[in-house]
PDB file of C-alpha atoms in Angstrom:
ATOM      1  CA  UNK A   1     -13.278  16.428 -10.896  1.00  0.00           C
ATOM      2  CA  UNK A   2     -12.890  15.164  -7.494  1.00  0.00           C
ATOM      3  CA  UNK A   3     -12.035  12.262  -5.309  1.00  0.00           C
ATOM      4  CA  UNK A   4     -13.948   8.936  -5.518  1.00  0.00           C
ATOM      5  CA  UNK A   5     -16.454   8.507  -2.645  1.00  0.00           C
ATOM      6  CA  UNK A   6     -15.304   5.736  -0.174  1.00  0.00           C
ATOM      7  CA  UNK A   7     -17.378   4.889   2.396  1.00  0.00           C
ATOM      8  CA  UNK A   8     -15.882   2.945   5.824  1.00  0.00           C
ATOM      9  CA  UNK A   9     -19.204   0.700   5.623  1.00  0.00           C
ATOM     10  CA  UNK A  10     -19.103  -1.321   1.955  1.00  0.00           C
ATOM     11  CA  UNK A  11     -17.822  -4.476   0.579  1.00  0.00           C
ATOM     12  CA  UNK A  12     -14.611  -2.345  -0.910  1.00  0.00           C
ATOM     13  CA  UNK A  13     -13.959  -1.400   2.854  1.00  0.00           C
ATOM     14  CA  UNK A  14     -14.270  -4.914   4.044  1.00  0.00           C
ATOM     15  CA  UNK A  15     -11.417  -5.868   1.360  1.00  0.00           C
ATOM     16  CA  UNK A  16      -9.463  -2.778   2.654  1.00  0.00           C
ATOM     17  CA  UNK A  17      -9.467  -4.854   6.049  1.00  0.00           C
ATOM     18  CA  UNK A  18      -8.622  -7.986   4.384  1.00  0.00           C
ATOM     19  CA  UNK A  19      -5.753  -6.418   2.826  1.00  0.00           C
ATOM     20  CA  UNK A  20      -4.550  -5.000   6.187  1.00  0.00           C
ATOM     21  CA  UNK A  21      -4.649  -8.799   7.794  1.00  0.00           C
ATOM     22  CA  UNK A  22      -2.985 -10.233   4.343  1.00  0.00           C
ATOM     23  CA  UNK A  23       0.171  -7.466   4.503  1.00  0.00           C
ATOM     24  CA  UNK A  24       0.298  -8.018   8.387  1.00  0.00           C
ATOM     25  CA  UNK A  25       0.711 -12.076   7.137  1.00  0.00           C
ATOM     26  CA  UNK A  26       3.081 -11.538   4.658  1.00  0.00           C
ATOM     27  CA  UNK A  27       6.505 -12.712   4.648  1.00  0.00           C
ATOM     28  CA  UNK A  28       8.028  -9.493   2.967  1.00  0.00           C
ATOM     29  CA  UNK A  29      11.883 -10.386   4.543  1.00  0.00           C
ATOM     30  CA  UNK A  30      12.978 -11.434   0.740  1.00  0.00           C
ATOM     31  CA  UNK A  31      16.192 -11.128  -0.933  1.00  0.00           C
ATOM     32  CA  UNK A  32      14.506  -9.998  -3.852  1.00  0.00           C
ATOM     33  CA  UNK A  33      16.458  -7.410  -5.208  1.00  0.00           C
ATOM     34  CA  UNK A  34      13.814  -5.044  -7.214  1.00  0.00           C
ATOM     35  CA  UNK A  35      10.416  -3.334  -7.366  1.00  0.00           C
ATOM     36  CA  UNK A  36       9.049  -6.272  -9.554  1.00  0.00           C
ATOM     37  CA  UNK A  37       9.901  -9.124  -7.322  1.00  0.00           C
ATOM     38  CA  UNK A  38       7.651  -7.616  -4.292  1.00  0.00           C
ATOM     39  CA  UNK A  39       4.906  -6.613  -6.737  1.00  0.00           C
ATOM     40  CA  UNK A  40       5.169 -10.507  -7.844  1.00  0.00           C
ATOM     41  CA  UNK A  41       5.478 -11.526  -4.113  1.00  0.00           C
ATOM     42  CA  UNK A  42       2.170  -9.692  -3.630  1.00  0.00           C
ATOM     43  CA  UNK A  43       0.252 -10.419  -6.024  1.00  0.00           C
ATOM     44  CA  UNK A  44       0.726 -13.890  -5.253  1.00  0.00           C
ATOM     45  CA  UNK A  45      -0.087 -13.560  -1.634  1.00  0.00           C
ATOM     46  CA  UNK A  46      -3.584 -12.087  -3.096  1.00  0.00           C
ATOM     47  CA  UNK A  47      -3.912 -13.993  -5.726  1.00  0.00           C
ATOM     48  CA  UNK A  48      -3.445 -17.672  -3.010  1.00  0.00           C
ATOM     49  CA  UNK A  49      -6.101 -15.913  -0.613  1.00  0.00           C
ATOM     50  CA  UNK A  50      -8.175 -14.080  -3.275  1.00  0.00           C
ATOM     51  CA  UNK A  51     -11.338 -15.993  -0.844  1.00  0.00           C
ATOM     52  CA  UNK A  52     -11.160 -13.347   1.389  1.00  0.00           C
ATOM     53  CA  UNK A  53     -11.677 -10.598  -1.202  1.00  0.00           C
ATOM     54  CA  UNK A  54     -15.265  -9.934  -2.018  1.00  0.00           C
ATOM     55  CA  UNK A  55     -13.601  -7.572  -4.718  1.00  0.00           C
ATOM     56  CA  UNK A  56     -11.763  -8.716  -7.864  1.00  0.00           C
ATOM     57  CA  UNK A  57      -8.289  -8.684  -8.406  1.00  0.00           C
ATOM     58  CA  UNK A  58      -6.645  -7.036 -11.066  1.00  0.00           C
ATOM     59  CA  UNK A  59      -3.162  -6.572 -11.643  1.00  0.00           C
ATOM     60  CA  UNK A  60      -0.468  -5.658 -14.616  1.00  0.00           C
ATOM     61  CA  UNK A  61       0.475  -9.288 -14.656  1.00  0.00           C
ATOM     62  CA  UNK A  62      -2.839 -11.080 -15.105  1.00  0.00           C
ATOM     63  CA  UNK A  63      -3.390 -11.184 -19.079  1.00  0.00           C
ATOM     64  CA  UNK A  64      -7.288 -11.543 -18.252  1.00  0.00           C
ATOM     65  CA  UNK A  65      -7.415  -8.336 -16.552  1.00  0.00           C
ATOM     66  CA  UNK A  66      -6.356  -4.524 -17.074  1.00  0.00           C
ATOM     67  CA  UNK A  67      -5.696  -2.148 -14.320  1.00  0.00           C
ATOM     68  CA  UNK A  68      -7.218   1.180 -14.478  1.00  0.00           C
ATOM     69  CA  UNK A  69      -5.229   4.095 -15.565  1.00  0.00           C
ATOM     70  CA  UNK A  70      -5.267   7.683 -14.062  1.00  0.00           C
ATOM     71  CA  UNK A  71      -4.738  10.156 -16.839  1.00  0.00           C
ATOM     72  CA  UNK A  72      -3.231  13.800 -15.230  1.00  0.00           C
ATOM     73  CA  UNK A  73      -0.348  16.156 -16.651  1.00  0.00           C
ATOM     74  CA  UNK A  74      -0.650  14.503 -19.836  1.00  0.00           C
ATOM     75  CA  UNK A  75       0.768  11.535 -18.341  1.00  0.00           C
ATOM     76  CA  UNK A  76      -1.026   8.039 -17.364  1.00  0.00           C
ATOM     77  CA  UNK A  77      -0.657   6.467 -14.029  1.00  0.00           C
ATOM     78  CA  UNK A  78      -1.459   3.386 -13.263  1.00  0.00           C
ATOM     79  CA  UNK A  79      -1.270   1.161  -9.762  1.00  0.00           C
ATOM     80  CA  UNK A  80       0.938  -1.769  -9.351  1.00  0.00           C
ATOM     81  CA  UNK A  81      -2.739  -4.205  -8.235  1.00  0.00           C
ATOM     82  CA  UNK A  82      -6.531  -3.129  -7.691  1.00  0.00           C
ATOM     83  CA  UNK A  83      -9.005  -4.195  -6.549  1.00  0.00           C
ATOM     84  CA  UNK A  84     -12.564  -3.884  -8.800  1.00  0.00           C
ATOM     85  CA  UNK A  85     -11.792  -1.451 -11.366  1.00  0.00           C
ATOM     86  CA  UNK A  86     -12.940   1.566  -9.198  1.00  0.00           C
ATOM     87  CA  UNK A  87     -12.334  -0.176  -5.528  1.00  0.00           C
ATOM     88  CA  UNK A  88      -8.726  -0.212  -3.891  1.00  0.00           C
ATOM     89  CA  UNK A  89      -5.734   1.135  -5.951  1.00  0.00           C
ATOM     90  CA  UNK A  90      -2.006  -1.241  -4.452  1.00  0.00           C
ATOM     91  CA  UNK A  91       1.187   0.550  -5.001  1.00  0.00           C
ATOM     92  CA  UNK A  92       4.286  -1.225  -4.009  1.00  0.00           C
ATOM     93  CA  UNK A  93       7.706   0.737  -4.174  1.00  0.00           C
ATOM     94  CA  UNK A  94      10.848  -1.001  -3.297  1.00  0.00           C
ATOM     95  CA  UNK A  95      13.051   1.992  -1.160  1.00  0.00           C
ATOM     96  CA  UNK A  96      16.675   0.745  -1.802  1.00  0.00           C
ATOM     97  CA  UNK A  97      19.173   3.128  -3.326  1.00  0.00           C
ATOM     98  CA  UNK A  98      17.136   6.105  -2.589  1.00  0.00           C
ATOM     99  CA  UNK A  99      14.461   6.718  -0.721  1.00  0.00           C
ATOM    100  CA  UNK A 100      12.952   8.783  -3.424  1.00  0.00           C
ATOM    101  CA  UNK A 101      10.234   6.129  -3.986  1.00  0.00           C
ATOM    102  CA  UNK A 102       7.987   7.930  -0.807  1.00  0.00           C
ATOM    103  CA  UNK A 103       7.733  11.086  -2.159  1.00  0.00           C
ATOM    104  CA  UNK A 104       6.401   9.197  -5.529  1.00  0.00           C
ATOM    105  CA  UNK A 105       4.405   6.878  -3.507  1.00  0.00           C
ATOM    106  CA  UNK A 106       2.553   9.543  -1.730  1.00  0.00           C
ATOM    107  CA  UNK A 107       2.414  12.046  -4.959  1.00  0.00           C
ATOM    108  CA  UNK A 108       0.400   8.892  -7.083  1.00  0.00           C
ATOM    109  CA  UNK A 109      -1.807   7.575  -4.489  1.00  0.00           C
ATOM    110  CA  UNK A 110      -3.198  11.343  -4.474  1.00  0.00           C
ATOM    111  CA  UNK A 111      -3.747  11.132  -8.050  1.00  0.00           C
ATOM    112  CA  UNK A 112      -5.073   7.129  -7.709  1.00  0.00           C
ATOM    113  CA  UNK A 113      -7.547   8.860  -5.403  1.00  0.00           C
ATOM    114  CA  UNK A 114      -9.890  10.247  -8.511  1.00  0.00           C
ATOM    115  CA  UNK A 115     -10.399   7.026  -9.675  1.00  0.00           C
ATOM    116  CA  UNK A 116     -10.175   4.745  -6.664  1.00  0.00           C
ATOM    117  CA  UNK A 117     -11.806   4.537  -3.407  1.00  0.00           C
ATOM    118  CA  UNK A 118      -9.093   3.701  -1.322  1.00  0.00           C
ATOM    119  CA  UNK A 119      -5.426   3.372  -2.150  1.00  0.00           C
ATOM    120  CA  UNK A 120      -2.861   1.245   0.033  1.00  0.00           C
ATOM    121  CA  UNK A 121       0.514   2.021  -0.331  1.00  0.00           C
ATOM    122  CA  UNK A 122       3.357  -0.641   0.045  1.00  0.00           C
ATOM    123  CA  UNK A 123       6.989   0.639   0.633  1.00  0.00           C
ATOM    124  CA  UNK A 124       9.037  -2.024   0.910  1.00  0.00           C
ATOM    125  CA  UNK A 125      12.534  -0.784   2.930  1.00  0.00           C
ATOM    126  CA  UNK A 126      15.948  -2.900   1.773  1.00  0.00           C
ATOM    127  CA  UNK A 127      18.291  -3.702   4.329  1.00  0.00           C
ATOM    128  CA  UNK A 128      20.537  -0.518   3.578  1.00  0.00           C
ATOM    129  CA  UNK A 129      18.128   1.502   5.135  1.00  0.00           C
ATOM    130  CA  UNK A 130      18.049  -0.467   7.841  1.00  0.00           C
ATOM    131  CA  UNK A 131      18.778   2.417  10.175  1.00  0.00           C
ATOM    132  CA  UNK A 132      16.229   4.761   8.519  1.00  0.00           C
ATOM    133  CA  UNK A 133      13.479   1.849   9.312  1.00  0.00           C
ATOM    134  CA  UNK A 134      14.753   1.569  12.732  1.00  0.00           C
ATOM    135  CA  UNK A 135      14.473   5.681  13.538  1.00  0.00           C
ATOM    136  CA  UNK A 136      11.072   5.070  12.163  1.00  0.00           C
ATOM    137  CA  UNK A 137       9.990   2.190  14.609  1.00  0.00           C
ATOM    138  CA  UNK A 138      11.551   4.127  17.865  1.00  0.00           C
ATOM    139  CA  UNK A 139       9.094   6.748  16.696  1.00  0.00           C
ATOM    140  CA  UNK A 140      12.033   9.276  15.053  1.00  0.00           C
ATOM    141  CA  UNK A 141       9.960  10.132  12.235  1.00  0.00           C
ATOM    142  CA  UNK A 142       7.164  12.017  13.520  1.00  0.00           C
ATOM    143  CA  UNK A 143       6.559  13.712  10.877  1.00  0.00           C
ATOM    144  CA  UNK A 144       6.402  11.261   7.941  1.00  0.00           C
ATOM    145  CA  UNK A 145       3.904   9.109  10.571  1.00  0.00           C
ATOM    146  CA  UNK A 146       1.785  12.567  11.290  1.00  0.00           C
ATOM    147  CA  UNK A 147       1.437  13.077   7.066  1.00  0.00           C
ATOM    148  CA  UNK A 148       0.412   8.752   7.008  1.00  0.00           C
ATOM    149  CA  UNK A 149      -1.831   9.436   9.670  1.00  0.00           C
ATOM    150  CA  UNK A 150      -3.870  12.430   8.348  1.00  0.00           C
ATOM    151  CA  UNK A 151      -3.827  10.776   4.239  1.00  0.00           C
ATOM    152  CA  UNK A 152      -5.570   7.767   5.823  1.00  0.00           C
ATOM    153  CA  UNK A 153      -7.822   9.970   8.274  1.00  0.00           C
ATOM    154  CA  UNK A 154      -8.654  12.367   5.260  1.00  0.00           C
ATOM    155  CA  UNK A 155      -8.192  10.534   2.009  1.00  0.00           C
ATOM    156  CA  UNK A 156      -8.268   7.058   2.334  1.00  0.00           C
ATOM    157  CA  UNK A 157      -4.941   6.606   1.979  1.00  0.00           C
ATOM    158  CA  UNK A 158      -3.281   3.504   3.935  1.00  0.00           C
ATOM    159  CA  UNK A 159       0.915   3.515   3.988  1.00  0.00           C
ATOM    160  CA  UNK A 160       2.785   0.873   5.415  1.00  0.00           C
ATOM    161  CA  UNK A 161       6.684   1.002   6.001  1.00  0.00           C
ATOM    162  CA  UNK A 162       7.720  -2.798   5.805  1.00  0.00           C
ATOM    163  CA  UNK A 163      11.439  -4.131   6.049  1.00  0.00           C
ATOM    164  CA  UNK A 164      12.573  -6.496   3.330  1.00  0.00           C
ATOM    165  CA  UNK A 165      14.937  -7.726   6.289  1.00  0.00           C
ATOM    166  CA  UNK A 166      14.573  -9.156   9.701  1.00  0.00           C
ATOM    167  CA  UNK A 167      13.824  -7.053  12.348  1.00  0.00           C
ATOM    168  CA  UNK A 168      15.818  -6.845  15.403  1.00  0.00           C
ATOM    169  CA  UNK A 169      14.346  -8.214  18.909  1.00  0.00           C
ATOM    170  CA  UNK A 170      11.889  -4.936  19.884  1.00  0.00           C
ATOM    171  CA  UNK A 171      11.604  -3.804  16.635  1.00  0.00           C
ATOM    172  CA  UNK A 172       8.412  -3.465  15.138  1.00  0.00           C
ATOM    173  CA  UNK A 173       7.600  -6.031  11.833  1.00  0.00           C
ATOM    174  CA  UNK A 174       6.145  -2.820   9.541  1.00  0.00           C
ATOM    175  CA  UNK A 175       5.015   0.384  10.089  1.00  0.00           C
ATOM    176  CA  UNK A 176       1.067   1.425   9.694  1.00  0.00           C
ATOM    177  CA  UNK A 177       0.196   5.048   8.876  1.00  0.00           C
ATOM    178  CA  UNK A 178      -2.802   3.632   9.088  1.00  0.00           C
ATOM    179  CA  UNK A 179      -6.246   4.314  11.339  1.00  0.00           C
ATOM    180  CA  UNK A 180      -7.258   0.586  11.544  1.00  0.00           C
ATOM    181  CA  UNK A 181      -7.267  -0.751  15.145  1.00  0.00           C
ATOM    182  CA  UNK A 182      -8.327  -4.574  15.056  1.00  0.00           C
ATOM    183  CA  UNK A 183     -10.098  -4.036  11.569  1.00  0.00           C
ATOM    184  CA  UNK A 184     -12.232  -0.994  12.642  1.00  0.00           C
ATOM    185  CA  UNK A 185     -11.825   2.773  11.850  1.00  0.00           C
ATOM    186  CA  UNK A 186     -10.796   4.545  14.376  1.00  0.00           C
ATOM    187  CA  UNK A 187     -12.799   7.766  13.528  1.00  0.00           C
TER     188      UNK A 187
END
């Protein structure tokens, strides 16, 4: 068994681009309070600009459609959205309380990988980490941007780090572990 071939040059890349412009769009500075309020914020935003998808959408909520399970450990997993049934794999993790979410984040998109071409990963930072998203955007987290970098050089992983708050004057609006410069690898 190994990881899903995902070429930088198909109709599931183009909607991995789309996807990059729609997050960069997104309002994401909610006061929703949970995980399932930002997956519903999301799946909205797709679902209002589905157009620019060449891919279909499918996600937990939609009674038409079923989102593809991974099956490892004796345990299923299964993505918040996708896109296509073997395309892009969307997990969204709300980092409040603790930040615990990452680690899970980063563990399941590896596993999404076997079925999917591409995952994107949404973490979604409350306001009470404020100061952990802030050492992230003065580049204080070299690390966690050096692992971002190489899953989305290697594995076709895309992270984002995006505040469910307003960011202060010369802060950045999210964070991109990604290698997409103006909609183009940057190989």
């Amino acid at each position: 068994m190994g990881f899903q071939v995902g070429p930088r040059r198909s109709n599931v890349w183009d909607d991995v681009q789309a996807i990059d412009k729609i997050i960069n769009d997104t309002n994401f500075a909610r006061t929703l309070k949970n995980e399932r309020g930002f997956e519903n914020l999301f799946m909205s935003t797709l679902d209002a600009r589905k157009k620019e998808l060449k891919g279909k959408i499918h996600s937990q909520l939609d009674k038409d459609t079923s989102v593809r399970s991974v099956t490892m450990f004796g345990k299923r997993h299964r993505p918040d959205l996708t896109i296509n049934e073997d395309g892009i794999a969307i997990e969204i993790k709300f980092l409040s309380n603790r930040l615990d979410g990452l680690k899970q984040a980063i563990g399941q998109s590896i596993i999404y990988r076997v079925r999917y071409r591409f995952v994107v990963n949404l973490l979604v930072i409350d306001e009470q980490n404020k100061e952990v998203y802030a050492k992230a955007s003065n580049d204080e987290e070299k690390d966690l941007e050096d692992i971002c970098l190489e899953l989305s050089k290697d594995m076709n992983i895309f992270t984002y780090l995006i505040p469910a708050f307003s960011v202060a004057r010369g802060m950045k609006k999210f964070l991109a572990g990604t290698i997409l410069i103006k909609g183009k690898p940057n190989e």
